[in-house]
Coordinates of C-alpha atoms in Angstrom, one line a residue:
Chain A
M248 CA -14.9 -233.8 -28.3
Q249 CA -16.7 -233.7 -25.0
T250 CA -17.4 -230.6 -22.9
R251 CA -15.9 -230.9 -19.4
I252 CA -18.5 -229.6 -16.9
A253 CA -18.1 -229.2 -13.2
I254 CA -20.9 -228.8 -10.7
L255 CA -20.7 -226.3 -7.8
G256 CA -23.2 -227.0 -5.1
Y257 CA -24.8 -230.4 -4.6
G258 CA -28.4 -229.8 -3.5
N259 CA -31.5 -230.7 -5.5
I260 CA -30.3 -228.8 -8.6
G261 CA -26.7 -230.0 -8.4
K262 CA -27.9 -233.6 -8.3
A263 CA -30.2 -233.0 -11.2
V264 CA -27.4 -231.5 -13.3
E265 CA -25.3 -234.5 -12.5
Q266 CA -28.0 -236.8 -13.8
A267 CA -28.4 -234.7 -17.0
V268 CA -24.6 -234.7 -17.6
L269 CA -24.4 -238.5 -17.1
V270 CA -26.9 -239.1 -20.0
A271 CA -25.5 -236.4 -22.3
E272 CA -23.1 -238.0 -24.8
D273 CA -21.3 -234.7 -25.4
M274 CA -20.6 -234.0 -21.7
Q275 CA -18.1 -235.3 -19.3
L276 CA -18.4 -234.7 -15.5
A277 CA -15.3 -232.7 -14.4
G278 CA -16.0 -232.9 -10.7
I279 CA -18.6 -231.9 -8.1
Y280 CA -17.6 -229.2 -5.7
H281 CA -19.1 -227.9 -2.4
H282 CA -19.7 -224.2 -2.3
N283 CA -17.1 -223.9 0.5
D284 CA -14.4 -225.6 -1.6
N285 CA -11.5 -223.7 -3.1
L286 CA -12.7 -222.6 -6.6
D287 CA -9.1 -222.6 -7.9
A288 CA -9.2 -226.4 -7.8
I289 CA -11.8 -226.5 -10.5
D290 CA -10.6 -227.5 -13.9
A291 CA -13.4 -227.5 -16.4
D292 CA -14.7 -225.8 -19.6
V293 CA -17.9 -224.7 -17.8
V294 CA -19.2 -224.7 -14.3
A295 CA -22.9 -225.2 -13.4
L296 CA -23.5 -222.9 -10.4
C297 CA -26.1 -224.8 -8.2
T298 CA -25.6 -222.8 -5.1
P299 CA -28.2 -220.6 -3.4
T300 CA -29.2 -217.9 -5.9
R301 CA -27.6 -215.0 -3.8
E302 CA -24.2 -216.7 -4.0
V303 CA -24.3 -216.9 -7.8
P304 CA -22.9 -213.4 -8.7
A305 CA -19.6 -213.8 -6.7
F306 CA -19.0 -217.4 -7.8
A307 CA -19.7 -216.5 -11.4
A308 CA -17.3 -213.5 -11.3
Q309 CA -14.6 -215.6 -9.7
L310 CA -14.8 -218.3 -12.3
L311 CA -15.1 -216.0 -15.3
K312 CA -11.9 -214.3 -14.2
R313 CA -10.2 -217.6 -14.7
G314 CA -11.7 -217.8 -18.2
I315 CA -14.1 -220.6 -17.2
A316 CA -17.6 -220.4 -18.6
T317 CA -20.5 -220.4 -16.1
V318 CA -24.2 -221.2 -16.2
D319 CA -26.6 -220.5 -13.4
S320 CA -30.3 -220.4 -12.6
F321 CA -30.3 -217.1 -10.8
D322 CA -34.0 -216.5 -10.3
I323 CA -34.5 -213.0 -8.8
H324 CA -36.4 -211.5 -11.8
G325 CA -35.8 -207.9 -10.9
Q326 CA -32.0 -208.3 -10.6
I327 CA -31.3 -210.4 -13.7
Y328 CA -30.4 -207.5 -16.0
D329 CA -28.1 -206.0 -13.3
L330 CA -26.3 -209.4 -12.9
R331 CA -25.9 -209.4 -16.7
S332 CA -24.4 -205.9 -16.6
Q333 CA -22.1 -206.9 -13.8
L334 CA -20.8 -210.1 -15.4
T335 CA -20.5 -208.9 -19.0
P336 CA -17.3 -206.8 -18.7
I337 CA -15.7 -209.5 -16.6
A338 CA -16.6 -212.2 -19.2
K339 CA -15.4 -210.0 -22.1
E340 CA -12.1 -209.2 -20.4
H341 CA -11.3 -212.9 -19.8
Q342 CA -12.7 -214.2 -23.1
A343 CA -15.4 -216.1 -21.2
V344 CA -19.2 -216.7 -21.5
S345 CA -21.8 -216.7 -18.7
I346 CA -25.4 -217.8 -19.3
I347 CA -27.5 -216.5 -16.5
A348 CA -31.1 -217.1 -15.3
A349 CA -31.0 -220.4 -17.0
G350 CA -33.9 -222.4 -15.5
W351 CA -37.5 -222.7 -16.6
D352 CA -38.7 -219.3 -15.2
P353 CA -36.6 -217.3 -15.7
G354 CA -35.3 -219.4 -18.6
S355 CA -37.2 -221.6 -21.1
D356 CA -40.5 -219.7 -20.3
S357 CA -38.6 -216.5 -21.1
M358 CA -37.8 -217.8 -24.6
V359 CA -41.5 -218.6 -25.1
R360 CA -42.6 -215.2 -23.9
A361 CA -40.1 -213.5 -26.3
L362 CA -41.2 -215.6 -29.2
L363 CA -44.9 -214.9 -28.6
Q364 CA -44.3 -211.2 -28.2
A365 CA -42.4 -211.2 -31.6
I366 CA -45.2 -213.0 -33.5
A367 CA -48.1 -211.2 -31.8
P368 CA -46.5 -207.9 -30.8
K369 CA -49.6 -206.3 -29.1
G370 CA -51.4 -208.1 -26.3
I371 CA -51.0 -209.4 -22.8
T372 CA -49.0 -212.4 -21.7
Y373 CA -50.1 -214.1 -18.5
T374 CA -47.7 -216.5 -16.8
N375 CA -49.6 -218.7 -14.4
F376 CA -47.5 -220.8 -12.1
G377 CA -48.2 -224.1 -10.3
P378 CA -49.5 -226.0 -8.7
G379 CA -46.1 -226.3 -7.1
R380 CA -43.9 -225.2 -4.2
S381 CA -42.7 -221.6 -4.1
M382 CA -39.2 -221.6 -2.6
G383 CA -39.4 -217.9 -1.7
H384 CA -42.7 -218.2 0.0
T385 CA -41.7 -221.4 1.8
V386 CA -38.7 -219.7 3.2
A387 CA -40.8 -216.7 4.4
A388 CA -43.3 -219.1 6.1
K389 CA -40.5 -221.0 7.8
A390 CA -39.2 -217.7 9.3
I391 CA -42.5 -217.0 11.2
P392 CA -42.0 -217.7 14.9
G393 CA -43.7 -220.9 16.1
V394 CA -43.2 -222.6 12.6
K395 CA -41.1 -225.7 12.8
D396 CA -41.4 -226.5 9.1
A397 CA -43.5 -225.1 6.2
L398 CA -44.5 -225.5 2.6
S399 CA -46.1 -222.8 0.5
M400 CA -47.8 -224.1 -2.6
T401 CA -48.6 -221.7 -5.5
I402 CA -52.0 -222.3 -7.1
P403 CA -52.8 -220.6 -10.4
L404 CA -56.1 -218.8 -10.6
G405 CA -55.5 -217.4 -14.1
T406 CA -54.5 -214.0 -15.5
G407 CA -51.3 -214.2 -13.4
I408 CA -53.2 -214.3 -10.1
H409 CA -52.2 -216.9 -7.6
R410 CA -53.5 -218.5 -4.4
R411 CA -51.0 -219.4 -1.6
M412 CA -51.7 -222.6 0.2
V413 CA -49.4 -222.6 3.2
Y414 CA -48.9 -225.8 5.2
V415 CA -47.3 -225.3 8.5
E416 CA -45.9 -227.8 11.0
L417 CA -46.0 -226.0 14.4
A418 CA -43.3 -226.0 17.0
P419 CA -44.3 -227.5 20.3
D420 CA -46.3 -224.9 22.4
A421 CA -46.9 -222.7 19.3
D422 CA -50.3 -221.2 18.9
F423 CA -51.8 -221.7 15.4
A424 CA -54.0 -218.6 15.5
T425 CA -51.0 -216.4 16.3
V426 CA -48.8 -218.1 13.6
E427 CA -51.6 -217.7 11.1
K428 CA -52.2 -214.0 11.9
Q429 CA -48.5 -213.2 11.7
L430 CA -48.0 -215.1 8.4
L431 CA -51.0 -213.4 6.7
A432 CA -49.6 -210.0 7.7
D433 CA -46.2 -210.9 6.2
D434 CA -45.4 -208.9 3.0
Y435 CA -44.9 -212.2 1.0
F436 CA -48.5 -213.2 1.7
A437 CA -50.4 -210.0 2.4
H438 CA -51.2 -209.3 -1.3
D439 CA -52.5 -212.7 -2.4
E440 CA -55.4 -215.0 -1.3
T441 CA -53.6 -217.1 1.3
H442 CA -54.8 -220.1 3.3
V443 CA -52.8 -221.4 6.3
I444 CA -53.3 -225.1 7.1
P445 CA -51.7 -226.8 10.1
V446 CA -50.4 -230.3 9.4
P447 CA -48.6 -232.9 11.6
S448 CA -45.7 -233.4 9.1
I449 CA -44.4 -231.2 6.2
D450 CA -42.2 -234.1 5.1
A451 CA -45.3 -236.2 4.3
L452 CA -46.3 -233.5 1.8
N453 CA -43.0 -233.3 -0.1
N454 CA -43.3 -233.1 -3.9
V455 CA -41.1 -231.4 -6.4
A456 CA -43.8 -231.2 -9.1
H457 CA -44.5 -227.9 -10.6
G458 CA -46.3 -226.4 -13.6
V459 CA -46.8 -223.4 -15.9
N460 CA -49.7 -222.2 -18.0
L461 CA -48.5 -219.3 -20.1
V462 CA -51.1 -217.5 -22.2
R463 CA -51.0 -214.8 -24.8
D464 CA -53.9 -213.3 -26.7
G465 CA -52.4 -210.8 -29.1
V466 CA -52.4 -209.0 -32.5
S467 CA -50.3 -209.9 -35.5
G468 CA -50.2 -207.0 -37.9
C469 CA -53.8 -205.6 -37.6
T470 CA -55.4 -209.0 -36.9
H471 CA -56.6 -209.6 -33.4
N472 CA -57.6 -212.8 -31.5
Q473 CA -54.3 -214.6 -32.1
R474 CA -54.3 -217.1 -29.2
F475 CA -51.3 -218.9 -27.8
E476 CA -50.8 -221.2 -24.8
F477 CA -47.8 -223.0 -23.4
N478 CA -48.4 -225.6 -20.7
M479 CA -46.1 -227.8 -18.7
T480 CA -46.2 -230.1 -15.7
I481 CA -42.7 -231.1 -14.6
N482 CA -40.3 -232.2 -12.0
N483 CA -38.9 -228.9 -11.0
P484 CA -35.2 -229.7 -10.2
A485 CA -35.0 -232.2 -13.0
L486 CA -36.0 -229.6 -15.6
T487 CA -33.8 -226.9 -14.1
G488 CA -30.8 -229.3 -14.2
Q489 CA -31.5 -230.2 -17.8
V490 CA -31.8 -226.5 -18.8
L491 CA -28.4 -225.8 -17.1
V492 CA -26.8 -228.6 -19.1
A493 CA -28.3 -227.3 -22.3
C494 CA -27.1 -223.8 -21.6
A495 CA -23.6 -225.1 -20.7
R496 CA -23.5 -226.5 -24.2
A497 CA -24.5 -223.1 -25.6
A498 CA -21.9 -221.3 -23.5
V499 CA -19.1 -223.4 -24.9
R500 CA -20.3 -222.9 -28.4
M501 CA -20.6 -219.1 -28.0
R502 CA -17.1 -219.0 -26.6
A503 CA -15.8 -221.0 -29.6
E504 CA -17.4 -218.3 -31.7
Q505 CA -15.6 -215.5 -29.7
R506 CA -19.0 -214.2 -28.6
H507 CA -17.9 -213.3 -25.0
G508 CA -20.1 -211.8 -22.3
A509 CA -23.1 -212.6 -20.1
F510 CA -26.3 -213.6 -21.8
T511 CA -29.9 -214.5 -20.8
M512 CA -31.6 -217.4 -22.6
I513 CA -33.6 -215.1 -25.0
E514 CA -30.2 -214.1 -26.4
I515 CA -29.3 -217.7 -27.4
P516 CA -30.3 -219.5 -30.6
P517 CA -32.4 -222.5 -29.6
I518 CA -30.2 -224.8 -31.8
Y519 CA -27.1 -224.0 -29.5
L520 CA -28.9 -225.8 -26.7
L521 CA -28.9 -229.1 -28.5
P522 CA -26.2 -231.7 -29.1
G523 CA -25.6 -233.4 -32.4
D524 CA -25.1 -232.7 -36.0
E525 CA -26.4 -229.3 -37.3
E526 CA -27.8 -230.8 -40.5
Q527 CA -29.6 -233.5 -38.7
L528 CA -31.1 -231.1 -36.2
I529 CA -32.4 -228.7 -38.9
R530 CA -33.8 -231.6 -40.9
S531 CA -35.7 -233.0 -37.9
L532 CA -36.8 -229.9 -36.1
V533 CA -37.5 -227.2 -38.7
Chain B
M147 CA -33.0 -195.7 -37.7
Q148 CA -35.7 -197.6 -39.5
T149 CA -35.3 -200.8 -41.5
R150 CA -36.3 -200.3 -45.1
I151 CA -38.3 -203.4 -46.1
A152 CA -39.7 -204.2 -49.5
I153 CA -42.3 -206.9 -50.3
L154 CA -42.1 -209.1 -53.3
G155 CA -45.4 -210.8 -54.1
Y156 CA -48.8 -209.3 -53.1
G157 CA -51.1 -212.2 -52.3
N158 CA -52.4 -213.1 -48.8
I159 CA -48.9 -213.2 -47.3
G160 CA -47.6 -210.0 -49.0
K161 CA -50.7 -208.1 -47.8
A162 CA -50.2 -209.4 -44.2
V163 CA -46.5 -208.4 -44.3
E164 CA -47.6 -204.9 -45.4
Q165 CA -50.0 -204.6 -42.4
A166 CA -47.3 -205.8 -40.0
V167 CA -44.8 -203.3 -41.4
L168 CA -47.2 -200.4 -41.2
V169 CA -47.7 -200.9 -37.4
A170 CA -43.9 -201.6 -36.7
E171 CA -42.3 -198.4 -35.5
D172 CA -38.8 -199.6 -36.5
M173 CA -39.9 -200.5 -40.1
Q174 CA -40.4 -198.4 -43.2
L175 CA -42.1 -199.8 -46.3
A176 CA -39.7 -199.6 -49.3
G177 CA -42.1 -200.7 -52.0
I178 CA -44.3 -203.6 -53.0
Y179 CA -43.2 -205.5 -56.1
H180 CA -44.9 -208.0 -58.3
H181 CA -43.0 -211.2 -58.9
N182 CA -42.7 -210.3 -62.6
D183 CA -41.1 -206.9 -61.8
N184 CA -37.4 -206.2 -62.5
L185 CA -35.7 -207.0 -59.2
D186 CA -32.9 -204.6 -59.9
A187 CA -35.4 -201.8 -59.2
I188 CA -35.7 -202.9 -55.6
D189 CA -33.9 -200.6 -53.2
A190 CA -34.2 -201.9 -49.6
D191 CA -32.3 -203.3 -46.6
V192 CA -34.4 -206.5 -46.7
V193 CA -37.0 -208.1 -48.9
A194 CA -39.8 -210.3 -47.7
L195 CA -40.3 -212.9 -50.4
C196 CA -44.1 -213.6 -50.5
T197 CA -44.1 -215.4 -53.8
P198 CA -45.2 -219.0 -54.3
T199 CA -42.7 -221.2 -52.3
R200 CA -41.1 -222.8 -55.4
E201 CA -40.1 -219.3 -56.7
V202 CA -38.3 -218.4 -53.4
P203 CA -34.8 -220.0 -54.1
A204 CA -34.2 -218.1 -57.4
F205 CA -35.5 -214.7 -56.0
A206 CA -33.5 -215.1 -52.8
A207 CA -30.3 -215.9 -54.7
Q208 CA -30.8 -212.9 -57.0
L209 CA -31.3 -210.4 -54.1
L210 CA -28.5 -211.8 -52.0
K211 CA -26.1 -211.3 -54.9
R212 CA -27.0 -207.6 -54.7
G213 CA -26.2 -207.7 -50.9
I214 CA -29.9 -207.3 -49.9
A215 CA -31.1 -209.5 -47.0
T216 CA -34.1 -211.7 -47.6
V217 CA -36.7 -213.5 -45.5
D218 CA -39.1 -216.1 -46.8
S219 CA -41.6 -218.7 -45.6
F220 CA -40.4 -221.5 -47.8
D221 CA -42.5 -224.4 -46.5
I222 CA -41.4 -227.6 -48.1
H223 CA -40.0 -229.3 -45.0
G224 CA -37.8 -231.9 -46.8
Q225 CA -36.0 -229.2 -48.8
I226 CA -35.3 -226.5 -46.2
Y227 CA -31.8 -227.7 -45.3
D228 CA -30.9 -227.9 -49.0
L229 CA -32.1 -224.3 -49.6
R230 CA -30.0 -223.2 -46.7
S231 CA -27.0 -225.0 -48.2
Q232 CA -27.6 -223.4 -51.6
L233 CA -28.1 -219.8 -50.2
T234 CA -25.3 -219.8 -47.5
P235 CA -22.3 -219.4 -49.9
I236 CA -24.1 -216.7 -51.9
A237 CA -25.0 -214.8 -48.8
K238 CA -21.5 -215.1 -47.4
E239 CA -19.9 -214.0 -50.6
H240 CA -22.1 -210.9 -50.8
Q241 CA -22.1 -210.0 -47.0
A242 CA -25.8 -210.7 -46.8
V243 CA -28.2 -212.6 -44.6
S244 CA -31.2 -214.8 -45.5
I245 CA -33.6 -216.1 -43.0
I246 CA -35.5 -219.0 -44.5
A247 CA -38.6 -221.1 -43.6
A248 CA -39.8 -218.2 -41.5
G249 CA -43.5 -218.8 -40.9
W250 CA -45.2 -220.7 -38.1
D251 CA -44.5 -224.2 -39.3
P252 CA -41.7 -224.3 -40.4
G253 CA -40.8 -221.3 -38.2
S254 CA -42.1 -220.4 -34.7
D255 CA -43.2 -224.0 -34.1
S256 CA -39.6 -225.1 -35.0
M257 CA -38.3 -222.9 -32.2
V258 CA -40.7 -224.5 -29.8
R259 CA -39.7 -228.0 -30.9
A260 CA -36.0 -227.2 -30.6
L261 CA -36.5 -225.7 -27.1
L262 CA -38.6 -228.7 -25.9
Q263 CA -36.0 -231.2 -27.2
A264 CA -33.3 -229.3 -25.4
I265 CA -35.1 -229.3 -22.0
A266 CA -36.4 -232.9 -22.3
P267 CA -33.9 -234.6 -24.6
K268 CA -35.6 -238.0 -24.8
G269 CA -39.2 -238.4 -25.8
I270 CA -41.5 -237.9 -28.7
T271 CA -42.9 -234.5 -30.0
Y272 CA -46.2 -234.7 -31.9
T273 CA -47.2 -231.7 -34.0
N274 CA -51.0 -231.7 -34.6
F275 CA -52.2 -229.3 -37.2
G276 CA -55.6 -227.6 -37.6
P277 CA -58.4 -227.3 -37.9
G278 CA -57.4 -225.3 -40.9
R279 CA -56.9 -225.3 -44.6
S280 CA -54.0 -227.3 -46.1
M281 CA -52.6 -225.5 -49.1
G282 CA -50.9 -228.5 -50.6
H283 CA -53.9 -230.8 -50.3
T284 CA -56.3 -228.1 -51.6
V285 CA -54.1 -227.7 -54.7
A286 CA -54.1 -231.5 -55.2
A287 CA -57.9 -231.7 -54.8
K288 CA -58.4 -228.9 -57.4
A289 CA -56.3 -230.8 -59.9
I290 CA -58.8 -233.8 -59.9
P291 CA -60.8 -233.8 -63.2
G292 CA -64.4 -232.6 -62.6
V293 CA -63.4 -230.4 -59.6
K294 CA -64.2 -226.7 -60.2
D295 CA -63.0 -225.6 -56.8
A296 CA -61.9 -227.4 -53.6
L297 CA -60.9 -226.9 -50.0
S298 CA -59.0 -229.5 -48.0
M299 CA -59.3 -229.0 -44.2
T300 CA -56.8 -230.6 -41.9
I301 CA -58.3 -232.0 -38.7
P302 CA -56.0 -233.1 -35.9
L303 CA -56.7 -236.5 -34.4
G304 CA -53.7 -236.4 -32.0
T305 CA -50.2 -238.1 -32.1
G306 CA -49.6 -236.4 -35.4
I307 CA -52.4 -238.2 -37.2
H308 CA -54.8 -236.1 -39.3
R309 CA -58.1 -236.4 -41.0
R310 CA -58.7 -234.7 -44.4
M311 CA -62.1 -233.1 -44.9
V312 CA -62.2 -232.3 -48.6
Y313 CA -65.0 -230.0 -49.8
V314 CA -65.5 -230.0 -53.6
E315 CA -67.5 -227.8 -55.9
L316 CA -68.1 -229.9 -59.0
A317 CA -67.8 -228.7 -62.6
P318 CA -71.1 -229.0 -64.6
D319 CA -71.6 -232.6 -65.8
A320 CA -69.0 -233.9 -63.3
D321 CA -70.0 -237.2 -61.5
F322 CA -69.3 -237.0 -57.8
A323 CA -68.7 -240.7 -57.3
T324 CA -66.0 -240.6 -60.0
V325 CA -64.4 -237.5 -58.5
E326 CA -64.4 -239.0 -55.0
K327 CA -62.9 -242.3 -56.2
Q328 CA -60.1 -240.5 -58.0
L329 CA -59.4 -238.1 -55.1
L330 CA -59.2 -240.9 -52.6
A331 CA -56.7 -242.8 -54.8
D332 CA -54.4 -239.7 -55.1
D333 CA -51.2 -240.0 -53.2
Y334 CA -51.9 -236.8 -51.2
F335 CA -55.0 -238.5 -49.7
A336 CA -54.5 -242.2 -49.9
H337 CA -52.6 -242.5 -46.6
D338 CA -55.0 -240.5 -44.3
E339 CA -58.6 -240.8 -43.3
T340 CA -60.3 -238.7 -46.0
H341 CA -63.9 -237.6 -46.4
V342 CA -65.0 -236.0 -49.7
I343 CA -68.1 -233.7 -49.4
P344 CA -69.8 -232.0 -52.4
V345 CA -70.8 -228.4 -51.7
P346 CA -72.5 -225.8 -54.0
S347 CA -69.8 -223.1 -53.2
I348 CA -66.3 -223.3 -51.9
D349 CA -66.2 -219.5 -51.6
A350 CA -68.9 -219.7 -48.9
L351 CA -66.5 -221.9 -46.8
N352 CA -63.5 -219.6 -47.0
N353 CA -61.7 -219.1 -43.7
V354 CA -58.0 -218.5 -43.1
A355 CA -58.1 -219.7 -39.4
H356 CA -55.6 -222.4 -38.5
G357 CA -54.2 -224.0 -35.3
V358 CA -51.5 -226.1 -33.8
N359 CA -51.4 -228.5 -30.8
L360 CA -47.7 -229.4 -30.2
V361 CA -47.1 -232.0 -27.5
R362 CA -43.9 -233.4 -26.0
D363 CA -43.7 -236.0 -23.2
G364 CA -40.1 -236.4 -22.4
V365 CA -37.2 -237.1 -20.0
S366 CA -35.0 -234.5 -18.3
G367 CA -31.9 -236.1 -17.0
C368 CA -33.3 -239.4 -15.7
T369 CA -36.7 -238.0 -14.8
H370 CA -39.6 -239.2 -17.0
N371 CA -43.1 -237.7 -17.4
Q372 CA -42.0 -234.2 -18.2
R373 CA -45.0 -232.9 -20.1
F374 CA -45.2 -229.9 -22.4
E375 CA -47.9 -228.5 -24.7
F376 CA -48.0 -225.6 -27.1
N377 CA -51.3 -224.5 -28.6
M378 CA -52.4 -221.8 -30.9
T379 CA -55.5 -220.7 -32.9
I380 CA -54.6 -218.1 -35.4
N381 CA -55.3 -216.2 -38.6
N382 CA -52.8 -218.0 -40.8
P383 CA -51.6 -215.3 -43.3
A384 CA -51.6 -212.6 -40.5
L385 CA -49.3 -214.8 -38.3
T386 CA -47.0 -215.7 -41.3
G387 CA -46.7 -212.0 -42.2
Q388 CA -45.8 -211.0 -38.7
V389 CA -43.2 -213.7 -38.4
L390 CA -41.6 -212.5 -41.7
V391 CA -41.4 -209.0 -40.3
A392 CA -39.8 -210.2 -37.0
C393 CA -37.3 -212.2 -39.0
A394 CA -36.5 -209.2 -41.3
R395 CA -35.5 -207.4 -38.1
A396 CA -33.3 -210.3 -37.1
A397 CA -31.7 -210.5 -40.6
V398 CA -30.7 -206.8 -40.5
R399 CA -29.3 -207.3 -37.0
M400 CA -27.3 -210.3 -38.0
R401 CA -25.9 -208.5 -41.0
A402 CA -24.8 -205.6 -38.7
E403 CA -22.9 -208.2 -36.6
Q404 CA -21.2 -209.6 -39.8
R405 CA -22.9 -212.9 -39.3
H406 CA -23.5 -213.6 -43.0
G407 CA -25.2 -216.7 -44.4
A408 CA -28.6 -218.4 -44.6
F409 CA -30.3 -219.3 -41.3
T410 CA -33.5 -221.1 -40.1
M411 CA -35.3 -219.7 -37.2
I412 CA -33.9 -222.2 -34.7
E413 CA -30.5 -220.5 -35.4
I414 CA -31.7 -217.1 -34.3
P415 CA -31.8 -215.7 -30.7
P416 CA -35.5 -214.9 -29.9
I417 CA -34.5 -211.3 -28.8
Y418 CA -33.4 -210.5 -32.3
L419 CA -37.0 -210.9 -33.4
L420 CA -38.1 -208.0 -31.2
P421 CA -37.9 -204.2 -31.6
G422 CA -37.0 -201.9 -28.8
D423 CA -34.4 -201.4 -26.2
E424 CA -32.4 -204.5 -25.1
E425 CA -32.5 -203.6 -21.4
Q426 CA -36.2 -203.1 -21.5
L427 CA -36.8 -206.4 -23.3
I428 CA -34.7 -208.4 -20.9
R429 CA -36.3 -206.7 -17.9
S430 CA -39.8 -207.4 -19.1
L431 CA -39.4 -210.9 -20.7
V432 CA -36.8 -212.8 -18.7

């Protein structure tokens, strides 16, 4: 039987979820909804919340109260546990499941970090992002007066240190030196090495590629110098959309097992993310 | 409350489990047993089976029948699902949990493979092993007449293809050309590029280092060229011992949740492998 999945929000991520659903044999698209639509109209087993991250908590609560499972890629790291605490009692009361922070970071990277900490408990994990666009920094740059459009690229320098390459398309009459000074003083940029570069068109630079280099050098038992590295270079919305679909599958499975509540990806068995026969998966992957 | 863990078998892996237990704040060593000991003497929450892999099924069944959880690093890939099928009804009947094939491959690598298949469902995963000693090939080399001692190193050539570097210490009067010919014809070596090298002492070459380079180039939704890579260079028994301790923790937790049965690592939430407070783990890892 197929899982009926609806999409709420139809930006980059919503479109990527649609593509991932259309090629998933165990999924059936149960509608695409705008975030201004009436949520009561949604009839689905699970809803992928592809709205801006700050709108996720309210939409998730509303759907969970109707017993509908939700998945989201809420990405404000410092607030993920609080969101889980907020949604857990609602999900439990309505026999529903919510999988939160289901993207690649937070998300699949979190699973790798948890695994590496388990198998080398002492040590430091460095997550190096990019090269790729930072949404938060791009929004901050766009908010500077005199900036018509902007793009902030995150460049990994290792050991979790990043350079910000900020491309700005100036408004007519804007003064670059003034824009640059104000941007460098902004709290988003003041703590990192930041370069501001004027360009004639931000649109010409558009690219949704991103990457991660996650490194752990740790200790297993009393043996030091255990070295681990996880790298990826990916299309950002395509990966996020695929992770959401994988987590939608896990949410439905957990509800079938009466394991209600809100969960992050490190609380999910990896096999729940996969379609297909359990025996076949274990034989081919283990 | 600490988990009381006993160790059955005291070779390289048993010693590594002991070291990992001694530095784990949530674990208490409940005894080290030889595989000829009377298993009825074992009093523990969970037993790490560190015997030769072929002895694992019988020991696991015997302990599960007493309601004691077990973890093992059974490593014959083609027989893991069968072992799971054999132990599951025993574990369920006696309200016990067994986590099987809990090493690094099968084991933690399996979790990475499952995750990567979930987030890029179409594509090929290549697991490249080494450089490091292959136990199976070393045993096969030692069985060749005229070989006093041997060491078979696995060298990764990429795309899952491996070279075998077989170091042999000859018995007195053995003829190298005869040994080499017989070894190259052995089914363990006949299908791979294999080099046989006579050395005066195998002991002088001893090194438990190993490595993995796991690569997936796949498709998320309809977006190709999603590239992932997982690398590690590790002390082999130290990592295996640490994985067994992490899985012992997961086994006790799953029993507490009444989730009885036999499980591979891809069926376990990564957070179950970790000690400590749930909130703290989610805040620091997700």
